[in-house]
Coordinates of N, CA, C and O in Angstrom, one line a residue:
M119 N 171.9 -24.0 -226.6 CA 172.2 -23.0 -227.2 C 172.2 -21.9 -225.6 O 173.0 -21.1 -225.8
L120 N 171.3 -22.0 -224.9 CA 171.0 -20.9 -224.1 C 171.8 -20.9 -222.6 O 171.9 -20.6 -221.9
C121 N 172.8 -22.2 -222.4 CA 173.6 -22.0 -221.4 C 174.8 -21.6 -221.9 O 176.1 -21.5 -221.2
A122 N 175.1 -21.0 -223.3 CA 176.2 -20.2 -223.9 C 176.5 -19.2 -222.9 O 175.9 -18.1 -222.3
L123 N 178.0 -18.9 -222.7 CA 178.5 -18.1 -221.5 C 178.5 -16.5 -222.7 O 178.7 -16.4 -223.8
C124 N 178.0 -15.4 -222.4 CA 177.7 -14.0 -222.7 C 179.1 -13.5 -222.5 O 179.3 -12.3 -222.8
A125 N 179.7 -13.8 -220.9 CA 180.8 -13.1 -220.6 C 181.1 -13.6 -219.3 O 180.4 -14.8 -219.2
E126 N 182.4 -13.2 -218.6 CA 182.6 -14.3 -217.7 C 181.5 -14.5 -216.3 O 181.7 -15.7 -216.0
H127 N 180.4 -13.7 -216.0 CA 179.8 -14.2 -214.9 C 178.3 -13.8 -215.7 O 177.4 -13.9 -214.7
F128 N 178.3 -14.2 -216.9 CA 176.5 -14.1 -217.4 C 176.5 -15.4 -218.4 O 177.6 -15.5 -219.2
V129 N 175.5 -15.7 -218.4 CA 175.2 -17.1 -219.2 C 173.5 -16.6 -220.1 O 172.7 -15.7 -219.6
L130 N 173.7 -17.0 -221.3 CA 172.6 -16.6 -222.1 C 171.1 -17.1 -221.6 O 170.0 -16.4 -221.7
G131 N 171.3 -18.0 -220.8 CA 170.1 -18.3 -220.1 C 169.4 -17.2 -219.0 O 168.0 -17.2 -219.5
E132 N 170.3 -16.7 -218.4 CA 169.7 -15.7 -217.6 C 169.3 -14.4 -218.1 O 168.5 -13.8 -217.5
L133 N 169.5 -14.1 -219.4 CA 169.5 -12.7 -220.0 C 168.0 -13.4 -220.9 O 167.9 -12.5 -221.7
T134 N 167.8 -14.8 -221.2 CA 166.5 -14.8 -221.9 C 165.6 -15.7 -221.0 O 164.2 -15.8 -221.3
K135 N 165.6 -15.8 -220.0 CA 164.3 -16.1 -218.8 C 163.3 -15.4 -218.5 O 163.7 -14.2 -218.8
T136 N 162.2 -15.9 -218.8 CA 160.7 -15.2 -218.9 C 159.8 -16.3 -217.9 O 160.0 -17.1 -218.1
K137 N 159.1 -15.5 -217.2 CA 158.0 -16.2 -216.8 C 156.9 -16.5 -217.6 O 155.8 -17.5 -217.1
Y138 N 156.9 -16.0 -218.8 CA 155.7 -16.1 -219.6 C 156.1 -17.5 -220.6 O 157.5 -17.2 -221.0
R139 N 154.9 -18.1 -221.1 CA 155.5 -19.5 -222.1 C 155.1 -19.0 -223.3 O 153.7 -18.8 -223.2
T140 N 155.6 -19.3 -224.2 CA 155.3 -18.8 -225.3 C 155.6 -20.0 -226.6 O 156.9 -20.9 -226.3
E141 N 154.8 -19.8 -227.5 CA 155.5 -20.9 -229.0 C 156.6 -20.9 -229.2 O 157.2 -21.6 -229.8
D142 N 157.2 -19.7 -229.6 CA 158.3 -19.5 -229.8 C 159.7 -19.6 -229.1 O 160.7 -19.5 -229.3
G143 N 159.2 -19.8 -227.5 CA 160.1 -20.1 -226.8 C 161.2 -19.3 -226.5 O 162.2 -19.2 -225.6
N144 N 161.1 -17.8 -227.2 CA 162.2 -16.8 -226.6 C 163.3 -17.0 -226.7 O 164.1 -16.5 -226.1
I145 N 163.3 -17.5 -228.0 CA 165.0 -17.9 -228.7 C 165.5 -16.7 -229.5 O 164.7 -16.2 -230.3
P146 N 166.3 -16.0 -228.8 CA 167.3 -14.8 -229.8 C 167.4 -15.0 -230.7 O 168.2 -16.0 -231.3
S147 N 167.5 -14.0 -231.8 CA 168.9 -14.3 -233.0 C 170.1 -14.0 -232.7 O 170.5 -13.9 -231.4
H148 N 171.1 -14.4 -233.6 CA 172.4 -14.3 -233.6 C 172.4 -13.0 -233.3 O 173.5 -12.4 -232.6
V149 N 171.9 -11.8 -233.6 CA 172.1 -10.3 -233.6 C 172.2 -10.3 -232.3 O 172.8 -9.4 -231.3
A150 N 170.8 -10.5 -231.5 CA 170.5 -10.3 -230.5 C 171.2 -11.0 -229.3 O 171.7 -9.9 -228.4
I151 N 171.9 -12.2 -230.0 CA 172.7 -12.7 -228.9 C 174.2 -11.7 -228.7 O 174.7 -11.4 -227.8
E152 N 174.9 -11.2 -229.7 CA 175.6 -10.1 -229.8 C 175.3 -9.2 -229.3 O 176.1 -8.6 -228.4
N153 N 174.5 -8.3 -229.6 CA 173.5 -7.4 -228.4 C 174.2 -7.7 -227.1 O 174.6 -6.8 -226.4
L154 N 173.3 -8.7 -226.7 CA 173.2 -9.0 -225.1 C 174.8 -9.3 -225.0 O 175.7 -8.8 -223.5
K155 N 175.8 -10.1 -225.6 CA 177.1 -10.1 -225.1 C 177.7 -8.7 -224.7 O 178.7 -8.6 -224.2
R156 N 177.8 -7.9 -225.9 CA 178.1 -6.6 -226.0 C 178.0 -5.7 -224.5 O 178.8 -5.3 -223.9
I157 N 176.4 -5.9 -224.1 CA 176.3 -5.5 -222.7 C 176.6 -5.7 -221.6 O 177.3 -5.2 -220.8
C158 N 177.0 -7.1 -221.9 CA 177.4 -7.7 -220.6 C 178.9 -7.6 -220.6 O 179.3 -7.2 -219.4
E159 N 179.8 -8.0 -221.9 CA 181.2 -7.7 -221.6 C 181.3 -6.1 -221.4 O 182.7 -5.8 -221.0
N160 N 181.3 -5.2 -222.1 CA 181.4 -3.6 -222.0 C 180.9 -2.9 -220.5 O 181.1 -1.6 -220.7
W161 N 179.9 -3.3 -220.4 CA 178.9 -2.8 -219.1 C 178.8 -3.6 -217.8 O 178.9 -3.1 -216.9
L162 N 178.2 -5.1 -217.9 CA 177.7 -5.6 -216.9 C 179.0 -6.0 -215.8 O 179.2 -5.7 -214.9
E163 N 180.0 -6.2 -216.6 CA 180.9 -7.0 -215.9 C 181.7 -5.9 -215.4 O 182.1 -5.7 -214.2
D164 N 181.7 -4.8 -215.7 CA 182.3 -3.5 -215.1 C 181.6 -3.2 -213.9 O 181.9 -2.9 -212.8
L165 N 180.0 -3.0 -214.2 CA 179.5 -3.2 -212.8 C 179.8 -3.8 -211.5 O 179.8 -3.3 -210.7
R166 N 179.4 -5.3 -212.4 CA 179.6 -6.3 -211.1 C 180.9 -5.6 -210.6 O 181.1 -5.6 -209.3
Y167 N 182.0 -5.8 -211.3 CA 183.4 -5.4 -210.3 C 183.0 -4.1 -209.6 O 183.6 -4.4 -208.4
S168 N 183.1 -2.8 -210.1 CA 182.8 -1.9 -209.7 C 181.8 -1.7 -208.3 O 182.3 -1.1 -207.0
Y169 N 181.1 -2.2 -208.3 CA 180.0 -2.2 -207.3 C 180.2 -3.2 -206.1 O 180.2 -2.6 -205.0
N170 N 181.0 -4.4 -206.2 CA 181.7 -5.2 -205.5 C 182.6 -4.5 -204.6 O 182.8 -4.6 -203.4
T171 N 183.7 -3.8 -205.6 CA 184.2 -3.6 -205.2 C 184.4 -2.6 -204.2 O 185.0 -2.3 -203.0
L172 N 183.7 -1.6 -204.6 CA 183.4 0.1 -203.7 C 182.4 -0.7 -202.7 O 182.5 0.2 -201.1
Y173 N 181.4 -1.4 -202.5 CA 180.4 -1.7 -201.4 C 180.1 -3.1 -201.1 O 179.7 -3.0 -199.8
C174 N 181.0 -3.9 -201.4 CA 180.8 -5.5 -200.3 C 182.0 -6.0 -200.1 O 182.3 -6.9 -198.8
L175 N 183.3 -5.8 -200.5 CA 184.5 -6.3 -200.3 C 184.8 -5.6 -198.9 O 185.1 -4.4 -198.7
E176 N 185.8 -6.6 -198.4 CA 186.3 -5.5 -196.9 C 187.8 -5.1 -197.3 O 188.3 -5.6 -198.3
P177 N 188.3 -3.7 -196.9 CA 189.4 -3.3 -197.4 C 190.8 -4.5 -197.3 O 190.9 -5.1 -196.4
G178 N 191.1 -4.4 -198.4 CA 192.3 -5.8 -198.4 C 191.9 -6.9 -199.1 O 192.7 -7.6 -199.5
E179 N 190.7 -7.0 -199.4 CA 189.8 -8.2 -199.8 C 190.2 -8.7 -201.6 O 189.6 -7.6 -202.0
D180 N 190.5 -9.7 -201.8 CA 190.6 -9.9 -203.1 C 189.2 -10.2 -203.9 O 188.2 -10.9 -203.2
Y181 N 189.1 -9.6 -204.5 CA 187.6 -9.7 -205.3 C 187.3 -11.1 -206.1 O 186.4 -11.6 -206.0
E182 N 188.1 -11.9 -206.4 CA 188.2 -12.9 -207.2 C 188.1 -14.2 -206.1 O 187.3 -15.2 -206.4
S183 N 188.2 -14.1 -205.1 CA 188.4 -15.4 -203.9 C 187.5 -15.0 -203.0 O 187.3 -15.6 -202.3
S184 N 186.9 -13.7 -202.7 CA 186.1 -13.2 -201.7 C 184.8 -14.0 -201.8 O 183.9 -14.3 -203.3
K185 N 184.1 -14.1 -200.7 CA 182.7 -15.0 -200.6 C 181.6 -13.9 -200.3 O 180.4 -13.7 -200.0
N186 N 182.3 -12.4 -200.4 CA 181.3 -10.9 -200.0 C 180.7 -10.9 -201.5 O 180.1 -9.9 -201.4
V187 N 181.4 -11.3 -202.5 CA 180.9 -10.6 -204.2 C 179.3 -10.9 -204.1 O 179.2 -12.1 -204.0
E188 N 178.6 -10.2 -204.8 CA 177.3 -10.2 -204.9 C 177.2 -10.3 -206.5 O 177.8 -9.7 -207.2
P189 N 176.1 -10.7 -207.0 CA 176.1 -11.0 -208.9 C 175.1 -10.1 -209.1 O 174.0 -9.0 -208.1
I190 N 174.7 -9.6 -209.9 CA 174.1 -8.7 -210.8 C 172.8 -9.9 -211.2 O 173.6 -10.8 -212.0
I191 N 171.8 -9.8 -210.7 CA 170.7 -10.3 -211.1 C 170.0 -9.7 -212.2 O 169.2 -8.7 -211.9
I192 N 169.5 -10.5 -213.3 CA 169.0 -9.8 -214.7 C 167.2 -10.5 -214.5 O 167.1 -11.9 -214.2
N193 N 166.6 -9.5 -214.5 CA 165.4 -10.0 -214.1 C 164.7 -9.9 -215.6 O 163.5 -10.9 -215.7
S194 N 165.2 -9.3 -216.4 CA 164.5 -9.5 -218.1 C 165.6 -9.1 -219.2 O 166.4 -7.7 -218.6
G195 N 166.2 -9.7 -220.1 CA 167.0 -9.2 -220.8 C 166.1 -9.5 -222.3 O 165.2 -8.8 -222.6
Y196 N 166.7 -10.7 -223.2 CA 165.9 -10.5 -224.5 C 164.5 -11.1 -224.3 O 164.0 -11.7 -223.7
R197 N 163.8 -10.4 -225.3 CA 162.3 -11.0 -225.0 C 161.7 -10.8 -226.7 O 161.8 -10.3 -227.3
S198 N 161.1 -11.9 -227.5 CA 160.8 -12.1 -228.2 C 159.4 -11.3 -228.5 O 158.9 -10.6 -227.2
P199 N 158.8 -11.0 -229.7 CA 157.9 -10.4 -229.3 C 156.6 -10.8 -228.7 O 156.0 -9.8 -228.1
A200 N 156.3 -11.9 -228.8 CA 155.3 -12.9 -227.9 C 155.3 -12.4 -226.4 O 154.8 -11.9 -226.2
V201 N 156.6 -12.8 -225.9 CA 156.9 -12.1 -224.7 C 156.9 -10.8 -224.5 O 156.2 -10.5 -223.2
N202 N 157.1 -10.1 -225.0 CA 157.0 -8.4 -224.9 C 155.9 -8.2 -224.8 O 155.5 -6.8 -224.2
K203 N 155.0 -9.0 -225.9 CA 153.5 -8.4 -225.6 C 153.3 -8.8 -224.7 O 152.1 -7.8 -223.9
L204 N 153.3 -10.0 -223.9 CA 152.8 -10.4 -222.6 C 153.2 -9.6 -221.7 O 152.5 -9.6 -220.3
A205 N 154.5 -9.2 -221.6 CA 155.0 -8.7 -220.2 C 154.9 -7.1 -220.6 O 155.2 -6.2 -219.3
G206 N 153.6 -6.5 -221.3 CA 153.3 -5.1 -221.4 C 154.4 -4.1 -221.9 O 154.7 -2.7 -222.1
G207 N 155.4 -4.5 -222.8 CA 156.7 -3.8 -223.1 C 156.3 -2.9 -224.5 O 155.2 -3.4 -225.3
A208 N 157.3 -2.2 -224.3 CA 156.7 -1.1 -225.5 C 157.1 -1.8 -227.2 O 157.7 -2.2 -227.0
A209 N 156.2 -1.4 -228.3 CA 156.2 -1.8 -229.3 C 157.6 -1.8 -229.7 O 158.0 -2.5 -230.9
N210 N 158.6 -0.8 -229.5 CA 159.7 -0.8 -230.0 C 161.2 -0.8 -229.0 O 161.5 -0.5 -229.3
S211 N 160.5 -1.9 -228.0 CA 161.5 -2.1 -226.8 C 162.7 -2.5 -227.2 O 163.1 -3.7 -228.0
N212 N 164.0 -2.1 -226.9 CA 165.2 -2.5 -226.7 C 165.7 -4.1 -226.1 O 166.6 -4.1 -226.6
H213 N 164.6 -4.5 -225.6 CA 164.7 -5.8 -225.3 C 164.6 -6.6 -226.2 O 164.7 -7.7 -226.8
L214 N 163.6 -6.6 -227.4 CA 163.4 -7.1 -228.5 C 164.8 -7.3 -229.5 O 164.4 -8.3 -230.4
T215 N 165.4 -6.6 -229.6 CA 166.7 -6.9 -230.3 C 168.0 -7.4 -229.6 O 169.0 -7.7 -229.5
G216 N 167.8 -7.6 -227.7 CA 168.6 -7.6 -227.2 C 169.9 -6.6 -226.6 O 170.5 -6.7 -226.2
C217 N 169.1 -5.7 -226.8 CA 170.1 -4.1 -226.4 C 169.6 -3.8 -225.1 O 170.1 -2.9 -224.8
A218 N 168.6 -4.5 -224.4 CA 168.7 -4.2 -223.1 C 168.4 -5.3 -221.8 O 168.3 -6.0 -221.9
V219 N 168.7 -4.7 -220.7 CA 168.6 -5.6 -219.4 C 167.8 -4.7 -218.6 O 168.1 -3.6 -218.1
D220 N 167.1 -5.6 -217.8 CA 166.0 -5.1 -216.4 C 167.0 -5.5 -215.2 O 167.3 -7.0 -215.0
I221 N 167.9 -4.9 -214.2 CA 168.9 -5.4 -213.4 C 167.9 -5.4 -212.1 O 167.5 -3.9 -211.5
L222 N 167.7 -6.3 -211.5 CA 166.9 -6.1 -210.3 C 167.7 -5.4 -209.0 O 169.4 -5.9 -209.1
C223 N 167.2 -4.7 -208.1 CA 167.9 -4.1 -207.0 C 167.2 -4.3 -205.8 O 166.0 -4.6 -205.9
T224 N 167.9 -4.1 -204.4 CA 167.4 -4.7 -203.3 C 166.3 -3.7 -203.0 O 166.0 -3.5 -201.9
G225 N 167.2 -2.3 -203.4 CA 166.0 -1.2 -203.1 C 166.6 0.1 -203.6 O 167.7 0.0 -204.9
K226 N 166.3 1.2 -203.1 CA 166.3 2.4 -204.0 C 167.8 2.8 -204.2 O 168.7 3.3 -204.8
E227 N 168.7 2.6 -203.1 CA 169.8 2.8 -202.8 C 170.9 2.1 -203.9 O 171.7 2.4 -204.6
Q228 N 170.7 0.9 -203.8 CA 170.9 -0.1 -204.7 C 171.0 0.5 -206.2 O 171.8 -0.1 -207.0
M229 N 169.9 0.7 -206.6 CA 169.4 1.0 -207.6 C 170.3 2.3 -208.1 O 170.7 2.8 -209.5
I230 N 170.2 3.3 -207.4 CA 170.8 4.4 -207.4 C 172.4 4.5 -207.8 O 173.6 4.9 -208.2
R231 N 173.1 3.3 -206.8 CA 174.2 2.9 -206.7 C 174.8 2.4 -208.2 O 175.8 2.7 -208.7
Y232 N 174.1 1.5 -208.5 CA 174.4 0.8 -210.3 C 174.1 2.0 -211.0 O 175.1 1.7 -212.0
A233 N 173.2 3.0 -210.9 CA 172.9 3.9 -212.4 C 174.3 4.7 -212.3 O 174.8 5.0 -213.4
S234 N 174.9 5.3 -210.8 CA 175.7 6.1 -210.9 C 177.2 5.3 -211.3 O 177.7 5.7 -212.0
I235 N 177.4 3.8 -211.3 CA 178.4 3.4 -211.7 C 178.1 3.2 -212.9 O 179.1 3.3 -214.1
L236 N 176.9 3.0 -213.9 CA 177.1 2.9 -215.2 C 177.4 4.5 -215.8 O 178.0 4.3 -217.0
L237 N 176.6 5.3 -215.2 CA 177.1 6.5 -215.8 C 178.6 7.2 -215.8 O 179.2 7.6 -216.9
D238 N 179.6 6.5 -214.8 CA 180.7 6.8 -214.3 C 181.3 5.7 -215.5 O 182.3 6.4 -216.1
I239 N 180.8 4.5 -216.1 CA 181.8 4.0 -216.9 C 181.4 4.3 -218.3 O 182.6 4.4 -219.3
A240 N 180.3 5.1 -218.9 CA 180.2 5.7 -220.0 C 181.0 6.5 -220.1 O 181.5 6.9 -221.4
D241 N 180.9 7.6 -218.8 CA 181.9 8.8 -218.8 C 183.6 8.6 -219.2 O 184.2 8.8 -219.6
G242 N 183.7 7.6 -218.4 CA 185.3 7.1 -218.3 C 185.7 6.3 -219.5 O 187.1 6.4 -220.2
T243 N 184.7 5.6 -220.4 CA 185.0 4.8 -221.6 C 184.7 5.8 -222.7 O 185.1 4.8 -223.9
K244 N 183.8 6.7 -222.7 CA 183.3 7.7 -224.0 C 182.3 6.6 -224.5 O 182.1 7.0 -226.0
Q245 N 181.7 5.5 -223.9 CA 180.8 4.6 -224.9 C 179.1 5.3 -224.5 O 179.1 5.9 -223.2
E246 N 178.3 5.2 -225.3 CA 177.2 5.7 -225.2 C 176.0 4.5 -224.6 O 176.6 3.1 -225.1
F247 N 175.3 5.0 -224.0 CA 174.1 4.1 -223.6 C 172.9 4.7 -224.3 O 172.8 6.0 -224.5
D248 N 171.7 3.9 -224.3 CA 170.2 4.3 -224.9 C 169.4 5.0 -223.6 O 169.3 5.8 -224.1
E249 N 169.4 4.2 -223.2 CA 168.5 4.3 -221.6 C 169.3 4.0 -220.5 O 169.6 2.7 -220.5
L250 N 168.8 4.4 -219.6 CA 169.2 4.3 -218.1 C 168.0 4.8 -217.1 O 167.6 5.7 -216.9
L251 N 166.8 3.7 -217.0 CA 165.5 3.9 -216.4 C 165.8 3.2 -215.0 O 165.5 2.0 -214.9
L252 N 165.3 4.2 -214.1 CA 165.3 3.8 -212.7 C 163.9 3.3 -212.5 O 163.1 4.5 -212.6
E253 N 163.3 2.1 -212.0 CA 162.1 1.9 -212.3 C 161.5 1.5 -210.7 O 162.4 0.8 -210.0
Q254 N 160.6 1.5 -210.7 CA 160.0 0.9 -209.2 C 158.3 0.7 -209.2 O 157.3 1.6 -210.2
H255 N 158.0 -0.6 -208.7 CA 156.7 -0.9 -209.1 C 156.4 -1.5 -207.9 O 157.1 -2.5 -207.1
G256 N 155.7 -0.6 -206.6 CA 155.7 -1.1 -205.1 C 156.5 -1.0 -204.9 O 157.4 -0.3 -204.8
S257 N 157.1 -2.3 -204.2 CA 158.4 -2.2 -203.5 C 159.7 -2.7 -204.3 O 160.7 -3.0 -203.5
T258 N 159.2 -3.5 -205.5 CA 160.0 -3.8 -206.4 C 161.1 -2.4 -207.4 O 160.0 -1.9 -207.7
C259 N 162.6 -2.6 -207.0 CA 162.8 -1.5 -207.7 C 164.2 -2.4 -209.0 O 164.6 -3.2 -208.3
W260 N 164.2 -1.9 -210.0 CA 164.8 -2.5 -211.1 C 165.6 -1.4 -212.0 O 164.9 -0.2 -211.8
L261 N 166.8 -1.4 -212.3 CA 167.2 -0.6 -213.5 C 167.2 -1.1 -215.0 O 168.0 -2.2 -215.2
H262 N 166.8 -0.6 -216.0 CA 166.6 -1.0 -217.3 C 167.6 0.0 -217.7 O 167.7 1.2 -217.7
F263 N 168.5 -0.8 -218.4 CA 169.9 -0.3 -219.2 C 169.8 -0.7 -220.7 O 169.5 -1.7 -220.9
A264 N 169.9 0.1 -221.4 CA 170.2 -0.5 -223.1 C 170.9 0.5 -223.6 O 171.4 1.7 -223.3
V265 N 171.9 -0.7 -224.6 CA 172.5 -0.1 -225.4 C 172.7 -0.7 -226.8 O 172.6 -1.8 -226.8
R266 N 172.5 0.4 -227.5 CA 172.0 0.1 -228.8 C 173.5 0.1 -229.6 O 174.4 0.7 -229.9
P267 N 173.5 -0.6 -230.8 CA 175.0 -0.5 -231.9 C 175.1 0.9 -231.9 O 176.1 0.9 -232.2
K268 N 174.3 1.8 -232.5 CA 174.4 2.9 -233.1 C 173.3 3.6 -232.3 O 172.1 3.0 -232.0
D269 N 172.8 5.0 -232.7 CA 171.7 6.0 -232.3 C 171.6 5.7 -231.0 O 170.2 6.2 -231.3
N270 N 172.5 5.7 -229.9 CA 172.1 6.1 -228.7 C 171.7 7.3 -227.9 O 172.1 8.1 -228.6
R271 N 170.7 7.5 -227.1 CA 170.3 8.5 -227.0 C 170.8 8.8 -225.7 O 170.2 10.2 -225.2
R272 N 170.9 8.0 -224.7 CA 171.6 8.7 -223.4 C 170.5 9.2 -222.6 O 170.5 10.5 -222.0
R273 N 169.3 8.6 -222.5 CA 167.8 8.8 -222.1 C 168.0 8.3 -220.5 O 168.1 7.1 -220.2
I274 N 167.8 9.4 -219.5 CA 168.1 8.5 -218.2 C 166.4 9.5 -217.7 O 166.0 10.4 -217.9
A275 N 165.8 8.5 -217.0 CA 164.5 8.9 -216.2 C 164.2 8.1 -215.1 O 164.8 6.8 -214.7
F276 N 163.7 8.8 -213.9 CA 163.0 7.6 -212.9 C 161.5 7.3 -213.3 O 160.9 8.3 -213.9
L277 N 161.2 6.1 -213.1 CA 159.9 5.9 -213.5 C 159.1 5.2 -212.7 O 159.7 4.1 -211.7
K278 N 158.2 5.6 -212.1 CA 157.2 4.9 -210.7 C 156.0 4.1 -211.3 O 155.1 5.2 -211.8
A279 N 155.5 2.9 -211.4 CA 154.1 2.3 -211.8 C 153.1 2.6 -210.5 O 153.6 2.2 -209.5

């Protein structure tokens, strides 16, 4: 089940991986899987395409056949209550419902570019998101991005641990 495709370039296994070992195995519900698919299909595929087209490909280079295309690396996606507790996540974290992903970034510049692209996607498609948090802990940077099925808040913040 965890190798199921969530979108063309994202599989469920990468959206549920965790360094924490728990009895529940961090297995998402069908609803959480649908939420993860929605993020991948409506946001992450577009982020991957736009970032690579703007910043990685040579002029005239084809996206589908290029060796310069970079993946979007998910650091954290779905979290079971046990995993969320071990990870120090908020009690009401969007990760618990499969509505959030943390995207690993190579640095602040990539994090800001990812955030900018996601904001452009939101504006261009008139879709709303719940959270866009630019986070840093030491030298590690990541982008927390959440989309709920409804009641999105469009919360944007810079967080440094």
